[in-house]
Amino acid sequence: MIKQLSVMLLAAVSLGMMQPSPETIGSIERLDPELDKVISPGARAEIIATGMDWSEGPLWVERHKMLLWSDVPRDTVWKWTEKGGKEVYLTPSGYTGSIPRKGEKGSNGLVLDPKGNLVLCMCGDRRMARMDAPLDAPQPKFITLADNYKGKKFDSPNDAAYSPAGELYFTDPPYGLERQHNDPLKEMKFQGVYKVKKNGEVVLLIDSISRPNGIAFFPGGKQLLLASSDGAAPNWYIYDVNENGLSNGRIFYSAKNQGQGLRGAPDGMKINKNGYVFSGAPGGIWIFNRSGKLIGKLSGLKAPASNCTLSGDEKTLYITNDMNILRLKLRE
């Protein structure tokens, strides 16, 4: 009887009548009881898509119930839906030039502007741009939002966030240049964090972080969090936001002397409506409260977790984990 039941279940799966359960990965480390407010006991991350070269920049689009992310080496944005699974969404996504090049040429961070248009950090083109097509009919047509500061080209815009005022903030590390900091095409002497005003003016906000990476606003938009992926300064920095730029910069949390032997660094992140921070970090995703206390981790991942995004109701966290895309159910 048990053998017959097993055969019937396998047949149902093969005919599409039943879907196999997604593979789980990693484990939750509860470093503080406060984590129970964020993640339910027993939660596990699931692999919902795989086969990427290097996944980055996840974006949940609530209106279309779809997840988008960049596959940077493949110069492609992928799409995932519960019904359709993984599909190519847009290619090319970061490099529209005609001269063949290596390195991280595709898009990286993805974000929606205040009007709901897709904005991409285009590493290969070294610009911030808006896709000139509807979200449900994507095309590789782009309108440049910013590609230089005072006449000098950016290195490779990496991650971005819109402020509540509708201004675009983004980071510009050297990762998209073929030889990074030593690339002959590099025009800046520093790595910058920038703001694009509504009139298109580009403002340099910070030039003192050697590898600026993830960027996110706390609820209310009066504080900004930045991640430094430099192994010599693996920190998250917090700044006060004002009309003149950023001020009162200080370390929010430092991973110095932590995570030895683990892959990954302070990277892309998202902050929920209650001020909890989810960030790519050594070994997986680290979770902080608004005061900068590390309250938990998703650890035990075999590859770096580069970034994450929240569903519209903030009950699900989607994670770009190198070749995999993960889904982690949060507290209801």
Short mmCIF file of N, CA, C and O in Angstrom, two decimals, residues 186-273:
data_model
loop_
_atom_site.label_atom_id
_atom_site.label_comp_id
_atom_site.label_asym_id
_atom_site.label_seq_id
_atom_site.Cartn_x
_atom_site.Cartn_y
_atom_site.Cartn_z
N LYS A 186 38.82 54.62 -15.91
CA LYS A 186 38.31 55.28 -14.70
C LYS A 186 38.63 56.77 -14.75
O LYS A 186 39.77 57.16 -14.98
N GLU A 187 37.60 57.60 -14.54
CA GLU A 187 37.79 59.04 -14.63
C GLU A 187 37.75 59.74 -13.27
O GLU A 187 38.27 60.84 -13.13
N MET A 188 37.11 59.14 -12.29
CA MET A 188 37.03 59.72 -10.95
C MET A 188 38.22 59.25 -10.11
O MET A 188 38.67 58.12 -10.24
N LYS A 189 38.67 60.10 -9.22
CA LYS A 189 39.74 59.74 -8.29
C LYS A 189 39.18 59.16 -6.99
O LYS A 189 39.95 58.80 -6.10
N PHE A 190 37.89 59.08 -6.89
CA PHE A 190 37.24 58.60 -5.67
C PHE A 190 36.03 57.76 -6.05
O PHE A 190 35.66 57.69 -7.22
N GLN A 191 35.43 57.12 -5.06
CA GLN A 191 34.17 56.41 -5.24
C GLN A 191 33.09 57.26 -4.58
O GLN A 191 33.23 57.64 -3.41
N GLY A 192 32.03 57.53 -5.31
CA GLY A 192 31.06 58.49 -4.82
C GLY A 192 29.70 57.92 -4.48
O GLY A 192 29.32 56.83 -4.93
N VAL A 193 28.99 58.68 -3.67
CA VAL A 193 27.56 58.49 -3.44
C VAL A 193 26.91 59.79 -3.91
O VAL A 193 27.33 60.89 -3.52
N TYR A 194 25.88 59.65 -4.76
CA TYR A 194 25.32 60.82 -5.44
C TYR A 194 23.81 60.93 -5.25
O TYR A 194 23.14 59.96 -4.89
N LYS A 195 23.33 62.13 -5.53
CA LYS A 195 21.90 62.39 -5.57
C LYS A 195 21.57 63.07 -6.90
O LYS A 195 22.31 63.96 -7.34
N VAL A 196 20.49 62.63 -7.53
CA VAL A 196 20.01 63.29 -8.72
C VAL A 196 18.75 64.07 -8.34
O VAL A 196 17.74 63.48 -7.96
N LYS A 197 18.84 65.38 -8.43
CA LYS A 197 17.68 66.21 -8.09
C LYS A 197 16.60 66.07 -9.16
O LYS A 197 16.83 65.55 -10.26
N LYS A 198 15.42 66.57 -8.85
CA LYS A 198 14.31 66.47 -9.79
C LYS A 198 14.59 67.23 -11.08
O LYS A 198 14.06 66.89 -12.14
N ASN A 199 15.45 68.25 -11.01
CA ASN A 199 15.80 69.01 -12.22
C ASN A 199 16.94 68.38 -13.00
O ASN A 199 17.41 68.93 -14.00
N GLY A 200 17.42 67.20 -12.54
CA GLY A 200 18.49 66.49 -13.24
C GLY A 200 19.88 66.80 -12.75
O GLY A 200 20.84 66.14 -13.17
N GLU A 201 20.03 67.78 -11.86
CA GLU A 201 21.36 68.12 -11.34
C GLU A 201 21.90 66.97 -10.50
O GLU A 201 21.20 66.40 -9.67
N VAL A 202 23.18 66.64 -10.72
CA VAL A 202 23.84 65.58 -9.96
C VAL A 202 24.66 66.20 -8.84
O VAL A 202 25.49 67.08 -9.07
N VAL A 203 24.42 65.74 -7.61
CA VAL A 203 25.10 66.27 -6.43
C VAL A 203 25.95 65.16 -5.81
O VAL A 203 25.45 64.06 -5.57
N LEU A 204 27.23 65.45 -5.55
CA LEU A 204 28.10 64.51 -4.85
C LEU A 204 27.82 64.63 -3.35
O LEU A 204 27.94 65.71 -2.77
N LEU A 205 27.46 63.52 -2.72
CA LEU A 205 27.14 63.53 -1.30
C LEU A 205 28.30 63.03 -0.44
O LEU A 205 28.57 63.58 0.62
N ILE A 206 28.98 61.98 -0.89
CA ILE A 206 30.06 61.37 -0.11
C ILE A 206 31.16 60.92 -1.08
O ILE A 206 30.87 60.35 -2.13
N ASP A 207 32.42 61.17 -0.72
CA ASP A 207 33.54 60.67 -1.52
C ASP A 207 34.58 59.98 -0.65
O ASP A 207 35.71 59.75 -1.07
N SER A 208 34.19 59.62 0.58
CA SER A 208 35.15 59.09 1.54
C SER A 208 35.02 57.59 1.80
O SER A 208 35.79 57.03 2.58
N ILE A 209 34.05 56.92 1.15
CA ILE A 209 33.89 55.47 1.33
C ILE A 209 34.51 54.78 0.13
O ILE A 209 34.16 55.07 -1.02
N SER A 210 35.43 53.88 0.38
CA SER A 210 36.21 53.27 -0.70
C SER A 210 35.40 52.33 -1.58
O SER A 210 35.70 52.18 -2.77
N ARG A 211 34.38 51.68 -1.03
CA ARG A 211 33.54 50.77 -1.80
C ARG A 211 32.08 50.94 -1.40
O ARG A 211 31.47 50.05 -0.80
N PRO A 212 31.46 52.08 -1.72
CA PRO A 212 30.05 52.27 -1.37
C PRO A 212 29.19 51.27 -2.13
O PRO A 212 29.41 51.03 -3.31
N ASN A 213 28.22 50.69 -1.46
CA ASN A 213 27.46 49.62 -2.10
C ASN A 213 25.97 49.78 -1.83
O ASN A 213 25.31 50.61 -2.43
N GLY A 214 25.40 49.01 -0.90
CA GLY A 214 23.97 49.08 -0.64
C GLY A 214 23.54 50.43 -0.08
O GLY A 214 24.31 51.10 0.62
N ILE A 215 22.30 50.81 -0.37
CA ILE A 215 21.79 52.10 0.08
C ILE A 215 20.29 51.99 0.33
O ILE A 215 19.57 51.34 -0.43
N ALA A 216 19.83 52.56 1.44
CA ALA A 216 18.41 52.46 1.79
C ALA A 216 18.05 53.56 2.77
O ALA A 216 18.88 53.97 3.60
N PHE A 217 16.80 54.03 2.69
CA PHE A 217 16.28 55.03 3.62
C PHE A 217 15.51 54.35 4.74
O PHE A 217 14.78 53.38 4.52
N PHE A 218 15.67 54.90 5.94
CA PHE A 218 14.80 54.49 7.03
C PHE A 218 13.43 55.13 6.83
O PHE A 218 13.30 56.13 6.12
N PRO A 219 12.38 54.55 7.43
CA PRO A 219 11.04 55.14 7.30
C PRO A 219 11.06 56.61 7.69
O PRO A 219 11.69 57.01 8.66
N GLY A 220 10.39 57.42 6.89
CA GLY A 220 10.38 58.86 7.10
C GLY A 220 11.41 59.59 6.27
O GLY A 220 11.28 60.79 6.02
N GLY A 221 12.46 58.87 5.82
CA GLY A 221 13.43 59.46 4.91
C GLY A 221 14.41 60.42 5.54
O GLY A 221 15.17 61.08 4.84
N LYS A 222 14.47 60.50 6.87
CA LYS A 222 15.38 61.45 7.51
C LYS A 222 16.73 60.85 7.85
O LYS A 222 17.63 61.54 8.29
N GLN A 223 16.87 59.54 7.64
CA GLN A 223 18.15 58.88 7.85
C GLN A 223 18.41 57.92 6.69
O GLN A 223 17.49 57.27 6.20
N LEU A 224 19.69 57.86 6.29
CA LEU A 224 20.11 57.02 5.17
C LEU A 224 21.15 56.03 5.65
O LEU A 224 22.06 56.38 6.41
N LEU A 225 21.04 54.79 5.19
CA LEU A 225 22.00 53.74 5.54
C LEU A 225 22.80 53.38 4.30
O LEU A 225 22.24 53.20 3.22
N LEU A 226 24.12 53.28 4.47
CA LEU A 226 25.03 52.91 3.38
C LEU A 226 25.89 51.74 3.82
O LEU A 226 26.34 51.68 4.97
N ALA A 227 26.14 50.82 2.90
CA ALA A 227 27.02 49.68 3.18
C ALA A 227 28.34 49.88 2.46
O ALA A 227 28.38 50.31 1.30
N SER A 228 29.42 49.55 3.14
CA SER A 228 30.75 49.54 2.55
C SER A 228 31.20 48.10 2.39
O SER A 228 31.34 47.37 3.38
N SER A 229 31.44 47.68 1.15
CA SER A 229 31.84 46.29 0.90
C SER A 229 33.35 46.13 0.82
O SER A 229 33.85 45.10 0.35
N ASP A 230 34.09 47.12 1.31
CA ASP A 230 35.55 47.03 1.38
C ASP A 230 35.92 46.10 2.53
O ASP A 230 35.51 46.33 3.67
N GLY A 231 36.70 45.06 2.24
CA GLY A 231 37.10 44.12 3.28
C GLY A 231 37.88 44.77 4.41
O GLY A 231 37.90 44.26 5.54
N ALA A 232 38.54 45.91 4.13
CA ALA A 232 39.29 46.61 5.17
C ALA A 232 38.40 47.50 6.03
O ALA A 232 38.80 47.92 7.11
N ALA A 233 37.19 47.78 5.55
CA ALA A 233 36.24 48.62 6.30
C ALA A 233 34.83 48.11 6.05
O ALA A 233 34.01 48.79 5.42
N PRO A 234 34.52 46.88 6.52
CA PRO A 234 33.22 46.27 6.26
C PRO A 234 32.15 46.82 7.20
O PRO A 234 31.72 46.16 8.15
N ASN A 235 31.71 48.02 6.90
CA ASN A 235 30.82 48.73 7.82
C ASN A 235 29.51 49.12 7.15
O ASN A 235 29.43 49.27 5.92
N TRP A 236 28.51 49.35 7.99
CA TRP A 236 27.30 50.03 7.59
C TRP A 236 27.35 51.42 8.24
O TRP A 236 27.61 51.55 9.44
N TYR A 237 27.10 52.47 7.45
CA TYR A 237 27.14 53.83 7.95
C TYR A 237 25.74 54.45 7.90
O TYR A 237 24.99 54.21 6.95
N ILE A 238 25.43 55.25 8.90
CA ILE A 238 24.15 55.94 8.93
C ILE A 238 24.40 57.45 8.88
O ILE A 238 25.36 57.96 9.49
N TYR A 239 23.55 58.13 8.12
CA TYR A 239 23.67 59.58 7.95
C TYR A 239 22.31 60.24 8.17
O TYR A 239 21.26 59.64 7.89
N ASP A 240 22.35 61.47 8.65
CA ASP A 240 21.15 62.29 8.70
C ASP A 240 20.97 62.95 7.34
O ASP A 240 21.94 63.40 6.72
N VAL A 241 19.73 63.01 6.88
CA VAL A 241 19.42 63.59 5.57
C VAL A 241 18.83 64.98 5.78
O VAL A 241 17.92 65.17 6.58
N ASN A 242 19.37 65.96 5.06
CA ASN A 242 18.84 67.32 5.12
C ASN A 242 18.87 67.95 3.74
O ASN A 242 19.34 67.33 2.77
N GLU A 243 18.39 69.16 3.62
CA GLU A 243 18.31 69.83 2.32
C GLU A 243 19.67 70.01 1.67
O GLU A 243 19.79 70.05 0.45
N ASN A 244 20.71 70.13 2.48
CA ASN A 244 22.06 70.37 1.95
C ASN A 244 22.83 69.09 1.65
O ASN A 244 23.93 69.14 1.14
N GLY A 245 22.24 67.94 1.97
CA GLY A 245 22.91 66.67 1.70
C GLY A 245 22.83 65.72 2.86
O GLY A 245 21.75 65.50 3.42
N LEU A 246 23.97 65.15 3.25
CA LEU A 246 24.05 64.21 4.36
C LEU A 246 24.98 64.77 5.43
O LEU A 246 25.96 65.44 5.12
N SER A 247 24.65 64.48 6.69
CA SER A 247 25.48 64.97 7.78
C SER A 247 25.52 63.94 8.90
O SER A 247 24.77 62.95 8.90
N ASN A 248 26.40 64.18 9.86
CA ASN A 248 26.50 63.36 11.07
C ASN A 248 26.71 61.89 10.74
O ASN A 248 26.10 61.01 11.34
N GLY A 249 27.60 61.61 9.82
CA GLY A 249 27.88 60.24 9.46
C GLY A 249 28.58 59.48 10.58
O GLY A 249 29.51 60.00 11.21
N ARG A 250 28.12 58.27 10.86
CA ARG A 250 28.72 57.45 11.89
C ARG A 250 28.49 55.99 11.57
O ARG A 250 27.65 55.66 10.72
N ILE A 251 29.22 55.11 12.22
CA ILE A 251 29.08 53.67 11.97
C ILE A 251 27.80 53.17 12.63
O ILE A 251 27.58 53.35 13.83
N PHE A 252 26.97 52.54 11.85
CA PHE A 252 25.74 51.90 12.33
C PHE A 252 26.07 50.53 12.91
O PHE A 252 25.58 50.15 13.97
N TYR A 253 26.93 49.80 12.18
CA TYR A 253 27.40 48.49 12.65
C TYR A 253 28.66 48.15 11.85
O TYR A 253 28.76 48.49 10.67
N SER A 254 29.61 47.49 12.50
CA SER A 254 30.84 47.07 11.82
C SER A 254 30.97 45.56 11.86
O SER A 254 30.76 44.92 12.91
N ALA A 255 31.31 44.98 10.71
CA ALA A 255 31.56 43.54 10.63
C ALA A 255 33.04 43.24 10.76
O ALA A 255 33.47 42.11 10.49
N LYS A 256 33.82 44.23 11.16
CA LYS A 256 35.25 44.03 11.34
C LYS A 256 35.48 42.90 12.34
O LYS A 256 34.85 42.84 13.40
N ASN A 257 36.38 42.00 12.00
CA ASN A 257 36.71 40.84 12.85
C ASN A 257 35.53 39.89 13.05
O ASN A 257 35.49 39.12 14.01
N GLN A 258 34.56 39.97 12.15
CA GLN A 258 33.43 39.03 12.17
C GLN A 258 33.35 38.35 10.81
O GLN A 258 33.67 38.93 9.79
N GLY A 259 32.86 37.15 10.81
CA GLY A 259 32.63 36.46 9.55
C GLY A 259 33.87 35.98 8.84
O GLY A 259 33.84 35.77 7.62
N GLN A 260 34.98 35.80 9.57
CA GLN A 260 36.19 35.30 8.92
C GLN A 260 35.91 33.95 8.27
O GLN A 260 35.30 33.07 8.84
N GLY A 261 36.37 33.83 7.03
CA GLY A 261 36.19 32.59 6.29
C GLY A 261 34.86 32.47 5.60
O GLY A 261 34.62 31.51 4.86
N LEU A 262 33.97 33.45 5.81
CA LEU A 262 32.66 33.42 5.17
C LEU A 262 32.67 34.30 3.93
O LEU A 262 33.33 35.34 3.89
N ARG A 263 31.93 33.89 2.93
CA ARG A 263 31.86 34.67 1.69
C ARG A 263 30.82 35.77 1.82
O ARG A 263 29.78 35.59 2.45
N GLY A 264 31.11 36.90 1.22
CA GLY A 264 30.17 38.01 1.26
C GLY A 264 30.68 39.16 2.11
O GLY A 264 31.65 39.03 2.87
N ALA A 265 30.01 40.30 1.99
CA ALA A 265 30.39 41.52 2.69
C ALA A 265 29.15 42.38 2.87
O ALA A 265 28.09 42.06 2.31
N PRO A 266 29.21 43.47 3.65
CA PRO A 266 28.08 44.39 3.69
C PRO A 266 27.70 44.79 2.26
O PRO A 266 28.55 45.26 1.49
N ASP A 267 26.46 44.59 1.91
CA ASP A 267 26.06 44.71 0.50
C ASP A 267 24.67 45.34 0.41
O ASP A 267 24.31 46.18 1.22
N GLY A 268 23.88 44.89 -0.55
CA GLY A 268 22.56 45.46 -0.75
C GLY A 268 21.64 45.18 0.42
O GLY A 268 21.79 44.19 1.14
N MET A 269 20.64 46.07 0.62
CA MET A 269 19.78 45.93 1.80
C MET A 269 18.42 46.58 1.57
O MET A 269 18.23 47.38 0.65
N LYS A 270 17.49 46.20 2.44
CA LYS A 270 16.16 46.81 2.47
C LYS A 270 15.78 47.05 3.92
O LYS A 270 16.20 46.31 4.82
N ILE A 271 14.96 48.07 4.14
CA ILE A 271 14.50 48.43 5.48
C ILE A 271 12.98 48.43 5.47
O ILE A 271 12.37 49.06 4.61
N ASN A 272 12.36 47.72 6.41
CA ASN A 272 10.90 47.65 6.40
C ASN A 272 10.26 48.83 7.14
O ASN A 272 10.97 49.71 7.67
N LYS A 273 8.95 48.87 7.18
CA LYS A 273 8.23 50.02 7.73
C LYS A 273 8.47 50.20 9.22
O LYS A 273 8.24 51.28 9.77
#
